[in-house]
């Protein structure tokens, strides 16, 4: 997928030198093209044409953009600038009051040199805009400094994936990655704890509560067919709730008795202690042998 800016640039390129693209499309099997073949006329100077194209491309605004690999997910500089503005607003609202809390030891992470290359949370999923914190001391980034992911550099091995992070503060040795000077750095997953992933896990594990609207109870003594009578009696037994006839909460023995013997002479579903009418006892099951 390409942006509208790319489509506009290509349209402008085609309009400027249509003979170039026409010749390339007709000779697509070739790898090397000569300017004299593209502009063979005696009044046309192929070398000058090429120089004009090169000068136009260098003067175009896209020439100042930094190149990136296809497996790199990034946020544009304009979006990164907006993130910096929001961070500065949060700093102004942030209170300097210190708060002491008691935390259980198993909820803490202590970075050690022996843990070099060990990922703090292997289940964490990293996305653009995620908030992270540095937990390694071997980088130029101060330990405990927080930041926002603005780029993800993919790799064949998971351990080689790098994350471009815009940190909340400037630091010595920081890089300029589509952001203000000395605030960016490329970090592996072994140096980060993903705070946004923890927030997503907490909100995603909330159990949903089903709301069941009560239905008016149907009297089991009304005259109706055997099928509708069976469903109505189930509703009455379940307090008027609209349950499926095949619900696991419906007593299966009662349904089996109704289906086996019928309900022509029954005014209510048979219970275990009810006496079976004589006319019903004379009926034999369909699979009984003579």
PDB file of C-alpha atoms in Angstrom:
ATOM      1  CA  UNK A   1       0.000   0.000   0.000  1.00  0.00           C
ATOM      2  CA  UNK A   2       1.323   3.436  -0.964  1.00  0.00           C
ATOM      3  CA  UNK A   3       0.259   6.836   0.274  1.00  0.00           C
ATOM      4  CA  UNK A   4      -1.409   9.473  -1.891  1.00  0.00           C
ATOM      5  CA  UNK A   5       1.862  11.448  -1.827  1.00  0.00           C
ATOM      6  CA  UNK A   6       3.629   8.580  -3.639  1.00  0.00           C
ATOM      7  CA  UNK A   7       0.887   8.398  -6.258  1.00  0.00           C
ATOM      8  CA  UNK A   8       1.113  12.141  -6.808  1.00  0.00           C
ATOM      9  CA  UNK A   9       4.919  11.966  -7.187  1.00  0.00           C
ATOM     10  CA  UNK A  10       4.720   9.143  -9.738  1.00  0.00           C
ATOM     11  CA  UNK A  11       2.054  10.981 -11.726  1.00  0.00           C
ATOM     12  CA  UNK A  12       4.269  14.048 -11.803  1.00  0.00           C
ATOM     13  CA  UNK A  13       7.256  11.928 -12.880  1.00  0.00           C
ATOM     14  CA  UNK A  14       5.271  10.296 -15.716  1.00  0.00           C
ATOM     15  CA  UNK A  15       4.019  13.646 -16.935  1.00  0.00           C
ATOM     16  CA  UNK A  16       7.503  15.154 -16.927  1.00  0.00           C
ATOM     17  CA  UNK A  17       9.336  12.417 -18.908  1.00  0.00           C
ATOM     18  CA  UNK A  18       6.752  10.107 -20.536  1.00  0.00           C
ATOM     19  CA  UNK A  19       9.239   8.878 -23.149  1.00  0.00           C
ATOM     20  CA  UNK A  20      11.460   7.429 -20.412  1.00  0.00           C
ATOM     21  CA  UNK A  21       8.723   5.231 -18.922  1.00  0.00           C
ATOM     22  CA  UNK A  22       7.406   4.292 -22.353  1.00  0.00           C
ATOM     23  CA  UNK A  23      10.825   2.992 -23.414  1.00  0.00           C
ATOM     24  CA  UNK A  24      11.360   1.094 -20.139  1.00  0.00           C
ATOM     25  CA  UNK A  25       7.938  -0.588 -20.361  1.00  0.00           C
ATOM     26  CA  UNK A  26       8.672  -1.789 -23.903  1.00  0.00           C
ATOM     27  CA  UNK A  27      12.130  -3.080 -22.974  1.00  0.00           C
ATOM     28  CA  UNK A  28      11.462  -4.416 -19.504  1.00  0.00           C
ATOM     29  CA  UNK A  29      13.602  -7.501 -20.114  1.00  0.00           C
ATOM     30  CA  UNK A  30      16.749  -5.362 -20.207  1.00  0.00           C
ATOM     31  CA  UNK A  31      18.808  -4.314 -17.187  1.00  0.00           C
ATOM     32  CA  UNK A  32      20.874  -1.475 -18.700  1.00  0.00           C
ATOM     33  CA  UNK A  33      19.457   1.485 -20.650  1.00  0.00           C
ATOM     34  CA  UNK A  34      21.350   4.072 -22.679  1.00  0.00           C
ATOM     35  CA  UNK A  35      20.198   7.661 -23.008  1.00  0.00           C
ATOM     36  CA  UNK A  36      20.823   7.662 -26.786  1.00  0.00           C
ATOM     37  CA  UNK A  37      18.352   4.779 -27.156  1.00  0.00           C
ATOM     38  CA  UNK A  38      15.685   6.609 -25.162  1.00  0.00           C
ATOM     39  CA  UNK A  39      16.202   9.921 -26.984  1.00  0.00           C
ATOM     40  CA  UNK A  40      17.521   8.885 -30.438  1.00  0.00           C
ATOM     41  CA  UNK A  41      16.660  12.144 -32.238  1.00  0.00           C
ATOM     42  CA  UNK A  42      19.450  14.278 -33.637  1.00  0.00           C
ATOM     43  CA  UNK A  43      18.075  17.355 -31.895  1.00  0.00           C
ATOM     44  CA  UNK A  44      17.736  15.497 -28.571  1.00  0.00           C
ATOM     45  CA  UNK A  45      20.698  15.259 -26.210  1.00  0.00           C
ATOM     46  CA  UNK A  46      20.272  12.207 -24.003  1.00  0.00           C
ATOM     47  CA  UNK A  47      22.966  13.257 -21.529  1.00  0.00           C
ATOM     48  CA  UNK A  48      21.315  16.635 -20.971  1.00  0.00           C
ATOM     49  CA  UNK A  49      17.937  14.963 -20.474  1.00  0.00           C
ATOM     50  CA  UNK A  50      19.378  12.716 -17.763  1.00  0.00           C
ATOM     51  CA  UNK A  51      20.969  15.691 -16.017  1.00  0.00           C
ATOM     52  CA  UNK A  52      17.649  17.526 -16.045  1.00  0.00           C
ATOM     53  CA  UNK A  53      15.907  14.553 -14.444  1.00  0.00           C
ATOM     54  CA  UNK A  54      18.589  14.207 -11.775  1.00  0.00           C
ATOM     55  CA  UNK A  55      18.442  17.927 -10.968  1.00  0.00           C
ATOM     56  CA  UNK A  56      14.634  17.797 -10.705  1.00  0.00           C
ATOM     57  CA  UNK A  57      14.733  14.792  -8.337  1.00  0.00           C
ATOM     58  CA  UNK A  58      17.349  16.439  -6.097  1.00  0.00           C
ATOM     59  CA  UNK A  59      15.284  19.627  -5.891  1.00  0.00           C
ATOM     60  CA  UNK A  60      12.114  17.711  -5.028  1.00  0.00           C
ATOM     61  CA  UNK A  61      11.129  17.696  -1.293  1.00  0.00           C
ATOM     62  CA  UNK A  62      11.183  13.871  -1.181  1.00  0.00           C
ATOM     63  CA  UNK A  63      14.954  13.899  -1.659  1.00  0.00           C
ATOM     64  CA  UNK A  64      15.414  15.105   1.925  1.00  0.00           C
ATOM     65  CA  UNK A  65      13.498  12.184   3.436  1.00  0.00           C
ATOM     66  CA  UNK A  66      15.535   9.482   5.157  1.00  0.00           C
ATOM     67  CA  UNK A  67      15.458   6.012   3.655  1.00  0.00           C
ATOM     68  CA  UNK A  68      14.128   3.056   5.610  1.00  0.00           C
ATOM     69  CA  UNK A  69      13.895  -0.679   5.023  1.00  0.00           C
ATOM     70  CA  UNK A  70      10.624  -2.348   4.066  1.00  0.00           C
ATOM     71  CA  UNK A  71      10.404  -4.281   7.354  1.00  0.00           C
ATOM     72  CA  UNK A  72      10.503  -1.091   9.429  1.00  0.00           C
ATOM     73  CA  UNK A  73       7.291   0.192  11.003  1.00  0.00           C
ATOM     74  CA  UNK A  74       7.702   3.862  11.856  1.00  0.00           C
ATOM     75  CA  UNK A  75       5.762   6.924  12.917  1.00  0.00           C
ATOM     76  CA  UNK A  76       6.233  10.010  10.776  1.00  0.00           C
ATOM     77  CA  UNK A  77       8.132  13.006  12.117  1.00  0.00           C
ATOM     78  CA  UNK A  78       4.898  15.009  12.410  1.00  0.00           C
ATOM     79  CA  UNK A  79       3.359  12.344  14.685  1.00  0.00           C
ATOM     80  CA  UNK A  80       6.551  12.128  16.759  1.00  0.00           C
ATOM     81  CA  UNK A  81       6.428  15.894  17.213  1.00  0.00           C
ATOM     82  CA  UNK A  82       2.866  15.648  18.554  1.00  0.00           C
ATOM     83  CA  UNK A  83       3.982  12.941  21.001  1.00  0.00           C
ATOM     84  CA  UNK A  84       6.735  15.240  22.283  1.00  0.00           C
ATOM     85  CA  UNK A  85       4.189  18.020  22.799  1.00  0.00           C
ATOM     86  CA  UNK A  86       1.935  15.729  24.834  1.00  0.00           C
ATOM     87  CA  UNK A  87       4.890  14.567  26.933  1.00  0.00           C
ATOM     88  CA  UNK A  88       5.798  18.169  27.755  1.00  0.00           C
ATOM     89  CA  UNK A  89       2.192  18.856  28.798  1.00  0.00           C
ATOM     90  CA  UNK A  90       2.270  15.814  31.089  1.00  0.00           C
ATOM     91  CA  UNK A  91       5.502  17.044  32.663  1.00  0.00           C
ATOM     92  CA  UNK A  92       3.842  20.329  33.585  1.00  0.00           C
ATOM     93  CA  UNK A  93       0.913  18.548  35.229  1.00  0.00           C
ATOM     94  CA  UNK A  94       3.157  16.015  36.970  1.00  0.00           C
ATOM     95  CA  UNK A  95       3.478  16.394  40.724  1.00  0.00           C
ATOM     96  CA  UNK A  96       6.887  16.197  42.404  1.00  0.00           C
ATOM     97  CA  UNK A  97       5.373  14.722  45.541  1.00  0.00           C
ATOM     98  CA  UNK A  98       7.079  11.490  46.578  1.00  0.00           C
ATOM     99  CA  UNK A  99       4.884   8.574  47.587  1.00  0.00           C
ATOM    100  CA  UNK A 100       6.065   5.468  49.438  1.00  0.00           C
ATOM    101  CA  UNK A 101       4.272   2.216  48.643  1.00  0.00           C
ATOM    102  CA  UNK A 102       4.674  -1.373  49.776  1.00  0.00           C
ATOM    103  CA  UNK A 103       5.146  -3.849  46.924  1.00  0.00           C
ATOM    104  CA  UNK A 104       5.484  -7.624  47.052  1.00  0.00           C
ATOM    105  CA  UNK A 105       8.932  -8.857  45.946  1.00  0.00           C
ATOM    106  CA  UNK A 106       7.642 -11.068  43.132  1.00  0.00           C
ATOM    107  CA  UNK A 107       6.118  -7.998  41.460  1.00  0.00           C
ATOM    108  CA  UNK A 108       9.507  -6.278  41.115  1.00  0.00           C
ATOM    109  CA  UNK A 109      12.151  -6.648  38.422  1.00  0.00           C
ATOM    110  CA  UNK A 110      15.801  -6.195  39.370  1.00  0.00           C
ATOM    111  CA  UNK A 111      18.157  -5.731  36.391  1.00  0.00           C
ATOM    112  CA  UNK A 112      21.477  -7.566  36.810  1.00  0.00           C
ATOM    113  CA  UNK A 113      24.530  -8.011  34.593  1.00  0.00           C
ATOM    114  CA  UNK A 114      24.019 -11.795  34.664  1.00  0.00           C
ATOM    115  CA  UNK A 115      20.679 -11.279  32.915  1.00  0.00           C
ATOM    116  CA  UNK A 116      22.275  -9.892  29.749  1.00  0.00           C
ATOM    117  CA  UNK A 117      20.097 -10.866  26.799  1.00  0.00           C
ATOM    118  CA  UNK A 118      17.240 -12.186  28.963  1.00  0.00           C
ATOM    119  CA  UNK A 119      13.844 -10.749  28.020  1.00  0.00           C
ATOM    120  CA  UNK A 120      11.992  -9.537  31.142  1.00  0.00           C
ATOM    121  CA  UNK A 121       8.578 -10.510  29.768  1.00  0.00           C
ATOM    122  CA  UNK A 122       8.536 -12.966  26.842  1.00  0.00           C
ATOM    123  CA  UNK A 123       4.754 -12.716  26.511  1.00  0.00           C
ATOM    124  CA  UNK A 124       4.828  -8.962  25.912  1.00  0.00           C
ATOM    125  CA  UNK A 125       3.663  -7.749  22.503  1.00  0.00           C
ATOM    126  CA  UNK A 126       5.219  -4.514  21.265  1.00  0.00           C
ATOM    127  CA  UNK A 127       3.305  -2.035  19.129  1.00  0.00           C
ATOM    128  CA  UNK A 128       3.756   1.511  17.925  1.00  0.00           C
ATOM    129  CA  UNK A 129       2.817   4.149  20.559  1.00  0.00           C
ATOM    130  CA  UNK A 130       3.509   1.671  23.401  1.00  0.00           C
ATOM    131  CA  UNK A 131       4.964   3.111  26.596  1.00  0.00           C
ATOM    132  CA  UNK A 132       8.153   1.362  27.734  1.00  0.00           C
ATOM    133  CA  UNK A 133      10.855   1.738  30.391  1.00  0.00           C
ATOM    134  CA  UNK A 134      14.575   0.950  30.124  1.00  0.00           C
ATOM    135  CA  UNK A 135      15.770  -1.737  32.574  1.00  0.00           C
ATOM    136  CA  UNK A 136      19.347  -2.120  31.355  1.00  0.00           C
ATOM    137  CA  UNK A 137      22.418  -0.278  32.598  1.00  0.00           C
ATOM    138  CA  UNK A 138      24.767  -1.134  29.737  1.00  0.00           C
ATOM    139  CA  UNK A 139      23.201   1.434  27.379  1.00  0.00           C
ATOM    140  CA  UNK A 140      23.575   5.188  27.194  1.00  0.00           C
ATOM    141  CA  UNK A 141      19.927   5.384  28.236  1.00  0.00           C
ATOM    142  CA  UNK A 142      19.566   5.921  32.015  1.00  0.00           C
ATOM    143  CA  UNK A 143      17.965   3.025  33.867  1.00  0.00           C
ATOM    144  CA  UNK A 144      14.308   3.646  34.596  1.00  0.00           C
ATOM    145  CA  UNK A 145      13.847   6.277  31.886  1.00  0.00           C
ATOM    146  CA  UNK A 146      10.492   5.948  30.157  1.00  0.00           C
ATOM    147  CA  UNK A 147       9.676   6.473  26.528  1.00  0.00           C
ATOM    148  CA  UNK A 148       7.345   5.768  23.596  1.00  0.00           C
ATOM    149  CA  UNK A 149       7.920   3.328  20.722  1.00  0.00           C
ATOM    150  CA  UNK A 150       8.053   5.238  17.419  1.00  0.00           C
ATOM    151  CA  UNK A 151       9.534   2.501  15.226  1.00  0.00           C
ATOM    152  CA  UNK A 152       9.935  -1.294  15.016  1.00  0.00           C
ATOM    153  CA  UNK A 153      12.792  -2.814  12.978  1.00  0.00           C
ATOM    154  CA  UNK A 154      11.873  -6.387  12.155  1.00  0.00           C
ATOM    155  CA  UNK A 155      14.311  -9.284  11.891  1.00  0.00           C
ATOM    156  CA  UNK A 156      14.320 -13.005  11.158  1.00  0.00           C
ATOM    157  CA  UNK A 157      15.178 -13.768  14.790  1.00  0.00           C
ATOM    158  CA  UNK A 158      13.087 -12.320  17.566  1.00  0.00           C
ATOM    159  CA  UNK A 159      16.177 -11.421  19.595  1.00  0.00           C
ATOM    160  CA  UNK A 160      17.421  -9.191  16.743  1.00  0.00           C
ATOM    161  CA  UNK A 161      14.300  -7.020  16.597  1.00  0.00           C
ATOM    162  CA  UNK A 162      15.037  -3.402  17.517  1.00  0.00           C
ATOM    163  CA  UNK A 163      12.605  -0.785  18.795  1.00  0.00           C
ATOM    164  CA  UNK A 164      13.051   2.920  18.150  1.00  0.00           C
ATOM    165  CA  UNK A 165      12.130   4.697  21.362  1.00  0.00           C
ATOM    166  CA  UNK A 166      11.449   8.385  21.932  1.00  0.00           C
ATOM    167  CA  UNK A 167      12.389   8.969  25.584  1.00  0.00           C
ATOM    168  CA  UNK A 168      10.781  11.559  27.805  1.00  0.00           C
ATOM    169  CA  UNK A 169      14.092  13.272  28.645  1.00  0.00           C
ATOM    170  CA  UNK A 170      17.287  14.119  26.805  1.00  0.00           C
ATOM    171  CA  UNK A 171      20.383  12.122  27.788  1.00  0.00           C
ATOM    172  CA  UNK A 172      24.035  11.978  26.877  1.00  0.00           C
ATOM    173  CA  UNK A 173      24.551   9.706  23.876  1.00  0.00           C
ATOM    174  CA  UNK A 174      20.956   9.962  22.699  1.00  0.00           C
ATOM    175  CA  UNK A 175      20.159   9.795  18.988  1.00  0.00           C
ATOM    176  CA  UNK A 176      18.011  11.948  16.742  1.00  0.00           C
ATOM    177  CA  UNK A 177      15.429   9.560  15.261  1.00  0.00           C
ATOM    178  CA  UNK A 178      12.750  11.801  13.686  1.00  0.00           C
ATOM    179  CA  UNK A 179      12.676  13.562  17.049  1.00  0.00           C
ATOM    180  CA  UNK A 180      14.401  16.259  19.093  1.00  0.00           C
ATOM    181  CA  UNK A 181      18.169  15.856  19.534  1.00  0.00           C
ATOM    182  CA  UNK A 182      19.438  13.337  22.115  1.00  0.00           C
ATOM    183  CA  UNK A 183      16.042  11.810  22.897  1.00  0.00           C
ATOM    184  CA  UNK A 184      15.961   8.716  20.689  1.00  0.00           C
ATOM    185  CA  UNK A 185      17.580   5.293  20.904  1.00  0.00           C
ATOM    186  CA  UNK A 186      17.241   1.815  19.370  1.00  0.00           C
ATOM    187  CA  UNK A 187      16.628  -0.836  22.007  1.00  0.00           C
ATOM    188  CA  UNK A 188      16.146  -4.650  22.025  1.00  0.00           C
ATOM    189  CA  UNK A 189      13.294  -6.311  23.903  1.00  0.00           C
ATOM    190  CA  UNK A 190      15.749  -7.543  26.543  1.00  0.00           C
ATOM    191  CA  UNK A 191      16.287  -3.932  27.669  1.00  0.00           C
ATOM    192  CA  UNK A 192      12.626  -2.950  27.949  1.00  0.00           C
ATOM    193  CA  UNK A 193       9.516  -3.557  30.000  1.00  0.00           C
ATOM    194  CA  UNK A 194       6.347  -2.801  28.059  1.00  0.00           C
ATOM    195  CA  UNK A 195       4.014  -0.807  30.305  1.00  0.00           C
ATOM    196  CA  UNK A 196       1.257  -0.634  27.690  1.00  0.00           C
ATOM    197  CA  UNK A 197       1.202  -4.430  27.348  1.00  0.00           C
ATOM    198  CA  UNK A 198       0.522  -4.741  31.070  1.00  0.00           C
ATOM    199  CA  UNK A 199      -2.331  -2.270  30.790  1.00  0.00           C
ATOM    200  CA  UNK A 200      -3.797  -4.173  27.836  1.00  0.00           C
ATOM    201  CA  UNK A 201      -3.545  -7.454  29.755  1.00  0.00           C
ATOM    202  CA  UNK A 202      -5.397  -6.000  32.746  1.00  0.00           C
ATOM    203  CA  UNK A 203      -8.239  -4.500  30.714  1.00  0.00           C
ATOM    204  CA  UNK A 204      -8.470  -7.535  28.435  1.00  0.00           C
ATOM    205  CA  UNK A 205      -8.919 -10.025  31.291  1.00  0.00           C
ATOM    206  CA  UNK A 206     -12.078  -8.389  32.643  1.00  0.00           C
ATOM    207  CA  UNK A 207     -14.975 -10.822  32.565  1.00  0.00           C
ATOM    208  CA  UNK A 208     -18.073  -9.815  30.633  1.00  0.00           C
ATOM    209  CA  UNK A 209     -21.416  -9.967  32.444  1.00  0.00           C
ATOM    210  CA  UNK A 210     -24.407 -11.227  30.488  1.00  0.00           C
ATOM    211  CA  UNK A 211     -27.714  -9.432  31.074  1.00  0.00           C
ATOM    212  CA  UNK A 212     -30.769 -11.669  30.723  1.00  0.00           C
ATOM    213  CA  UNK A 213     -34.141  -9.951  30.414  1.00  0.00           C
ATOM    214  CA  UNK A 214     -36.941 -11.917  32.170  1.00  0.00           C
ATOM    215  CA  UNK A 215     -39.820 -13.022  29.952  1.00  0.00           C
ATOM    216  CA  UNK A 216     -43.453 -13.305  31.123  1.00  0.00           C
ATOM    217  CA  UNK A 217     -44.095 -16.722  32.630  1.00  0.00           C
ATOM    218  CA  UNK A 218     -46.351 -18.953  30.525  1.00  0.00           C
ATOM    219  CA  UNK A 219     -48.897 -21.109  32.277  1.00  0.00           C
ATOM    220  CA  UNK A 220     -48.191 -24.830  31.683  1.00  0.00           C
ATOM    221  CA  UNK A 221     -51.923 -25.637  31.887  1.00  0.00           C
ATOM    222  CA  UNK A 222     -52.943 -23.774  28.714  1.00  0.00           C
ATOM    223  CA  UNK A 223     -54.102 -25.875  25.747  1.00  0.00           C
ATOM    224  CA  UNK A 224     -51.408 -26.078  23.071  1.00  0.00           C
ATOM    225  CA  UNK A 225     -49.491 -28.565  20.982  1.00  0.00           C
ATOM    226  CA  UNK A 226     -47.031 -30.991  22.488  1.00  0.00           C
ATOM    227  CA  UNK A 227     -44.007 -29.086  21.220  1.00  0.00           C
ATOM    228  CA  UNK A 228     -45.130 -25.622  22.381  1.00  0.00           C
ATOM    229  CA  UNK A 229     -46.338 -27.141  25.678  1.00  0.00           C
ATOM    230  CA  UNK A 230     -42.899 -28.599  26.316  1.00  0.00           C
ATOM    231  CA  UNK A 231     -41.172 -25.241  25.709  1.00  0.00           C
ATOM    232  CA  UNK A 232     -43.717 -23.367  27.853  1.00  0.00           C
ATOM    233  CA  UNK A 233     -43.273 -25.753  30.752  1.00  0.00           C
ATOM    234  CA  UNK A 234     -39.538 -25.298  30.559  1.00  0.00           C
ATOM    235  CA  UNK A 235     -39.943 -21.506  30.771  1.00  0.00           C
ATOM    236  CA  UNK A 236     -42.222 -21.862  33.776  1.00  0.00           C
ATOM    237  CA  UNK A 237     -39.771 -24.183  35.501  1.00  0.00           C
ATOM    238  CA  UNK A 238     -36.893 -21.760  34.889  1.00  0.00           C
ATOM    239  CA  UNK A 239     -38.705 -18.730  36.283  1.00  0.00           C
ATOM    240  CA  UNK A 240     -39.828 -17.345  32.960  1.00  0.00           C
ATOM    241  CA  UNK A 241     -36.365 -16.979  31.404  1.00  0.00           C
ATOM    242  CA  UNK A 242     -36.146 -17.427  27.657  1.00  0.00           C
ATOM    243  CA  UNK A 243     -33.883 -20.483  27.446  1.00  0.00           C
ATOM    244  CA  UNK A 244     -33.320 -22.779  24.493  1.00  0.00           C
ATOM    245  CA  UNK A 245     -35.270 -26.065  24.485  1.00  0.00           C
ATOM    246  CA  UNK A 246     -31.911 -27.837  24.277  1.00  0.00           C
ATOM    247  CA  UNK A 247     -30.466 -25.946  27.238  1.00  0.00           C
ATOM    248  CA  UNK A 248     -28.352 -27.981  29.629  1.00  0.00           C
ATOM    249  CA  UNK A 249     -30.288 -26.466  32.519  1.00  0.00           C
ATOM    250  CA  UNK A 250     -33.535 -28.249  31.523  1.00  0.00           C
ATOM    251  CA  UNK A 251     -34.038 -31.629  33.275  1.00  0.00           C
ATOM    252  CA  UNK A 252     -33.420 -34.225  30.608  1.00  0.00           C
ATOM    253  CA  UNK A 253     -35.458 -36.982  32.281  1.00  0.00           C
ATOM    254  CA  UNK A 254     -38.626 -34.879  32.083  1.00  0.00           C
ATOM    255  CA  UNK A 255     -38.151 -34.199  28.368  1.00  0.00           C
ATOM    256  CA  UNK A 256     -37.394 -37.856  27.698  1.00  0.00           C
ATOM    257  CA  UNK A 257     -40.639 -38.962  29.406  1.00  0.00           C
ATOM    258  CA  UNK A 258     -42.706 -36.471  27.402  1.00  0.00           C
ATOM    259  CA  UNK A 259     -41.168 -37.472  24.084  1.00  0.00           C
ATOM    260  CA  UNK A 260     -41.527 -41.178  24.853  1.00  0.00           C
ATOM    261  CA  UNK A 261     -45.143 -41.342  26.061  1.00  0.00           C
ATOM    262  CA  UNK A 262     -46.646 -38.134  24.661  1.00  0.00           C
ATOM    263  CA  UNK A 263     -48.626 -35.482  26.558  1.00  0.00           C
ATOM    264  CA  UNK A 264     -52.204 -36.186  25.450  1.00  0.00           C
ATOM    265  CA  UNK A 265     -53.263 -37.343  28.899  1.00  0.00           C
ATOM    266  CA  UNK A 266     -50.732 -35.378  30.925  1.00  0.00           C
ATOM    267  CA  UNK A 267     -51.646 -32.021  32.324  1.00  0.00           C
ATOM    268  CA  UNK A 268     -48.105 -31.345  33.588  1.00  0.00           C
ATOM    269  CA  UNK A 269     -44.636 -32.799  33.081  1.00  0.00           C
ATOM    270  CA  UNK A 270     -44.033 -36.019  34.948  1.00  0.00           C
ATOM    271  CA  UNK A 271     -42.001 -35.836  38.109  1.00  0.00           C
ATOM    272  CA  UNK A 272     -40.007 -38.723  39.515  1.00  0.00           C
ATOM    273  CA  UNK A 273     -42.551 -39.348  42.296  1.00  0.00           C
ATOM    274  CA  UNK A 274     -45.708 -38.865  40.160  1.00  0.00           C
ATOM    275  CA  UNK A 275     -48.015 -41.785  39.489  1.00  0.00           C
ATOM    276  CA  UNK A 276     -48.239 -42.607  35.788  1.00  0.00           C
ATOM    277  CA  UNK A 277     -51.854 -42.768  34.493  1.00  0.00           C
ATOM    278  CA  UNK A 278     -53.075 -46.245  33.445  1.00  0.00           C
ATOM    279  CA  UNK A 279     -53.675 -45.203  29.859  1.00  0.00           C
ATOM    280  CA  UNK A 280     -50.064 -44.195  29.575  1.00  0.00           C
ATOM    281  CA  UNK A 281     -48.710 -47.392  31.110  1.00  0.00           C
ATOM    282  CA  UNK A 282     -50.443 -49.451  28.406  1.00  0.00           C
ATOM    283  CA  UNK A 283     -48.350 -47.711  25.737  1.00  0.00           C
ATOM    284  CA  UNK A 284     -45.153 -49.486  24.851  1.00  0.00           C
ATOM    285  CA  UNK A 285     -41.929 -47.865  23.803  1.00  0.00           C
ATOM    286  CA  UNK A 286     -41.342 -47.845  20.063  1.00  0.00           C
ATOM    287  CA  UNK A 287     -38.358 -50.187  20.352  1.00  0.00           C
ATOM    288  CA  UNK A 288     -40.073 -52.781  22.615  1.00  0.00           C
ATOM    289  CA  UNK A 289     -40.295 -56.317  21.255  1.00  0.00           C
ATOM    290  CA  UNK A 290     -43.469 -58.467  21.356  1.00  0.00           C
TER     291      UNK A 290
END
